[in-house]
Coordinates of C-alpha atoms in Angstrom, one line a residue:
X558 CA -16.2 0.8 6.7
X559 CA -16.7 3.7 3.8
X560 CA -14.0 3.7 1.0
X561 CA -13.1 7.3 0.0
X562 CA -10.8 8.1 -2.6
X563 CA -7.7 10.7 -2.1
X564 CA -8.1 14.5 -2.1
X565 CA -5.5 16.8 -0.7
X566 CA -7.8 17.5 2.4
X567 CA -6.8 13.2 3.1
X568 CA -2.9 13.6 2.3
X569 CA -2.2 14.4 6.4
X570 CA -4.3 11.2 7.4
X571 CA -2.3 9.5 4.4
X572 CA 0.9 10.3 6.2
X573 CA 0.0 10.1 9.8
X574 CA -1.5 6.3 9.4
X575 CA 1.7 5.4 7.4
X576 CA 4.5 7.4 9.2
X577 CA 3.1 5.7 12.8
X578 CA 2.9 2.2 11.9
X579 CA 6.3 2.4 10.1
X580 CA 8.4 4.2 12.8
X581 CA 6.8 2.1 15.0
X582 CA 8.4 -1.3 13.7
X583 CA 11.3 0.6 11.9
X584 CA 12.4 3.9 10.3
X585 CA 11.1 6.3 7.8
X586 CA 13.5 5.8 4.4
X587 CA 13.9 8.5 1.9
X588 CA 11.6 7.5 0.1
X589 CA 9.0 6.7 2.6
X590 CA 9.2 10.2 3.5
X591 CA 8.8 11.6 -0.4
X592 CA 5.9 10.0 -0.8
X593 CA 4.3 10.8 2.9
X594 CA 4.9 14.3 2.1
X595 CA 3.7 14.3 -1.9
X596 CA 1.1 12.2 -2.1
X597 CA -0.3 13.4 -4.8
X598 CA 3.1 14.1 -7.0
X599 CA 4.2 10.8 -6.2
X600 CA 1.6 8.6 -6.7
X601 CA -2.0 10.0 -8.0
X602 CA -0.5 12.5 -10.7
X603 CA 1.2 9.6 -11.7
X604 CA -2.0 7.5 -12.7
X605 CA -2.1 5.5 -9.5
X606 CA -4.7 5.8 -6.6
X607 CA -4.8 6.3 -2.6
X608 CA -7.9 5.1 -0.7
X609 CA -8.8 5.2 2.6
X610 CA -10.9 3.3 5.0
X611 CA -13.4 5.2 7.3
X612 CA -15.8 4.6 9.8
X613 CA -19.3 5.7 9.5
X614 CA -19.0 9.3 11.2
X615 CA -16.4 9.8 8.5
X616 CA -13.0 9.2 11.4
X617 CA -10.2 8.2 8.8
X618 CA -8.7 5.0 10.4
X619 CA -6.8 3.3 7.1
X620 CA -5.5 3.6 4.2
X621 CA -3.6 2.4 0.7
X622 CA -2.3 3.0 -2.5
X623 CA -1.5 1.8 -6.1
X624 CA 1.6 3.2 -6.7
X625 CA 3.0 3.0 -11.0
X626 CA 6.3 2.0 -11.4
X627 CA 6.5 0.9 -14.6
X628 CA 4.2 0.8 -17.7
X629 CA 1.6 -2.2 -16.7
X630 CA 4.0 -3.0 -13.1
X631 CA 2.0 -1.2 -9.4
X632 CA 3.1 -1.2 -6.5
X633 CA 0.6 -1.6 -3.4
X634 CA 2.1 0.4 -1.2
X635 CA 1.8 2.6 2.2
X636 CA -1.1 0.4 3.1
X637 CA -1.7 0.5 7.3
X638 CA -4.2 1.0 9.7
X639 CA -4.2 3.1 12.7
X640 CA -3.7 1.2 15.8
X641 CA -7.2 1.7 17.4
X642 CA -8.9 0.1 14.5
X643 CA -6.7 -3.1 14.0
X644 CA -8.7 -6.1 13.5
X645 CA -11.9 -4.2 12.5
X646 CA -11.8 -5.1 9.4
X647 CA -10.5 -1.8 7.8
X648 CA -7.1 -3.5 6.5
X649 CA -9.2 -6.6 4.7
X650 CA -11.8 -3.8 2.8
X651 CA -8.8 -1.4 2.0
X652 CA -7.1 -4.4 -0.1
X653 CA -10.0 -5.7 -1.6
X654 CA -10.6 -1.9 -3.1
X655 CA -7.1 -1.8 -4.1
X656 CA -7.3 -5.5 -6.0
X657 CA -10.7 -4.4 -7.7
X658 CA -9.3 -0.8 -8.4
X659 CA -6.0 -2.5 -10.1
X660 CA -8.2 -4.9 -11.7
X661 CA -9.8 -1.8 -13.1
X662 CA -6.8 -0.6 -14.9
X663 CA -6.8 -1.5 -18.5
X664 CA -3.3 -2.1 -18.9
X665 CA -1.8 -4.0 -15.5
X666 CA -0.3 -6.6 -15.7
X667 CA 2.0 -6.7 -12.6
X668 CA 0.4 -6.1 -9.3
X669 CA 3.1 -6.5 -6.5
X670 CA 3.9 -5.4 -2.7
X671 CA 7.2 -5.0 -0.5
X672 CA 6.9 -5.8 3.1
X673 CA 9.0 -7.3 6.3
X674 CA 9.1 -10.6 7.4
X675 CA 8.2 -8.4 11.3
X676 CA 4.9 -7.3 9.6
X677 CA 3.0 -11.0 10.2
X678 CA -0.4 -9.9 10.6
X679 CA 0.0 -7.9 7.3
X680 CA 1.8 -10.9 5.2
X681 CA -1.5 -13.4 6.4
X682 CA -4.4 -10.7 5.1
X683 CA -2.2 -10.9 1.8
X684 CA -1.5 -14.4 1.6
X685 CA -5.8 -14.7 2.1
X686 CA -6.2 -12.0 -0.6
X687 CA -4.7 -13.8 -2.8
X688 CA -0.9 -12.6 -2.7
X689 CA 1.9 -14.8 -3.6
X690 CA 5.6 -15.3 -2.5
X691 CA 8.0 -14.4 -5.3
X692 CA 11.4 -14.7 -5.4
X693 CA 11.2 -12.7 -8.9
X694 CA 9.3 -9.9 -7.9
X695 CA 12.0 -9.6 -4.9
X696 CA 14.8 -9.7 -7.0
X697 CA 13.5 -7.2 -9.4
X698 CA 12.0 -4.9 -6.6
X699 CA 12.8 -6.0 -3.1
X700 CA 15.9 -3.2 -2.9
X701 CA 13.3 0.1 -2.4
X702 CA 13.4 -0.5 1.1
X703 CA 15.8 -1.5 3.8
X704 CA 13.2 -3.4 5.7
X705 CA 11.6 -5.1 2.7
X706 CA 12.8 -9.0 2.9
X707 CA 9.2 -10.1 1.8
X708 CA 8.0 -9.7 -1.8
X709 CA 4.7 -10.7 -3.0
X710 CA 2.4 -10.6 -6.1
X711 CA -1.2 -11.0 -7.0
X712 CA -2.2 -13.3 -10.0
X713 CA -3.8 -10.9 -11.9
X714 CA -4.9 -13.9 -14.4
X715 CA -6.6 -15.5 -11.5

C-alpha cells in the first residue's frame, strides 16, 4: 500500500469510500455529508490532513483524516476502506500514518475517534493501535453522531 496525501483530484474517492461504508451500516448525518462534500473547507484548510491508501497501480482503496476541533484536541475521522480491499492491510497502514502524522503536530495533545459499537472489526485495529476506551472523551464528544456509542483516545504520552 502507497500513502498519498489529499488533493482536490482525491476528494470524490474521499467521499465514495466514506459515504458506502457508512450507509451501508447506517445513515449519512449532516455532518457526514458537509464534510463528504468539503473536504478540503472542512478539514485541510483547517490545519488537519486526509490520506489515502493505494495500491501499487495507484487504485484508491482507503482513506482517513485528522480532523481539528479544538486548539491541541483532533478528531480521526471518516477513516474506511472500500469493501474489495478489506483485510489487505490498507485500514492498519492508513492509521499508522494518521498516528505518526498527529504525532507530527507540534501542539496535540488530544487525539480521539467516534465510532459504533456495530463497527467491530474497526474498534479491534484501534484497540491494537493503541486506542483506548474513554468514558471522558465520550462525554465531551460522543454527541456528533447518532451512531457514535464508542469513544476512544490515543495516549499521545505513550
Amino acid at each position: 500500500m502507497h500513502i498519498v496525501r489529499y488533493t482536490d483530484a482525491l476528494a470524490l474517492h474521499f467521499a465514495r469510500i466514506n459515504a458506502a461504508w457508512i450507509e451501508a451500516m447506517f445513515v449519512l448525518e449532516d455532518h457526514d455529508r458537509h464534510v463528504l462534500a468539503h473536504p478540503r473547507e472542512a478539514i485541510v484548510d483547517r490545519g488537519g490532513v486526509i490520506l489515502f491508501a493505494a495500491t501499487p497501480d495507484g487504485t484508491v482503496v482507503g482513506t482517513g483524516a485528522l480532523m481539528p476541533i479544538a486548539p491541541g484536541v483532533y478528531e480521526l475521522t471518516k477513516m474506511g476502506v472500500s469493501a474489495e480491499a478489506r483485510g489487505s492491510g490498507a485500514g492498519a497502514a492508513l492509521l499508522a500514518a494518521l498516528i505518526d502524522h498527529a504525532r507530527s503536530l507540534p501542539a496535540i495533545d488530544t487525539l480521539y475517534l467516534l465510532t459504533s459499537r456495530k463497527c467491530v472489526a474497526a474498534i479491534h485495529l484501534y484497540e491494537r493501535a493503541g486506542f483506548v476506551h474513554d468514558a471522558d472523551t465520550m462525554a465531551r464528544f460522543g454527541s456528533a453522531y447518532a451512531r457514535c456509542d464508542v469513544a476512544m483516545r490515543y495516549p499521545l504520552d505513550g
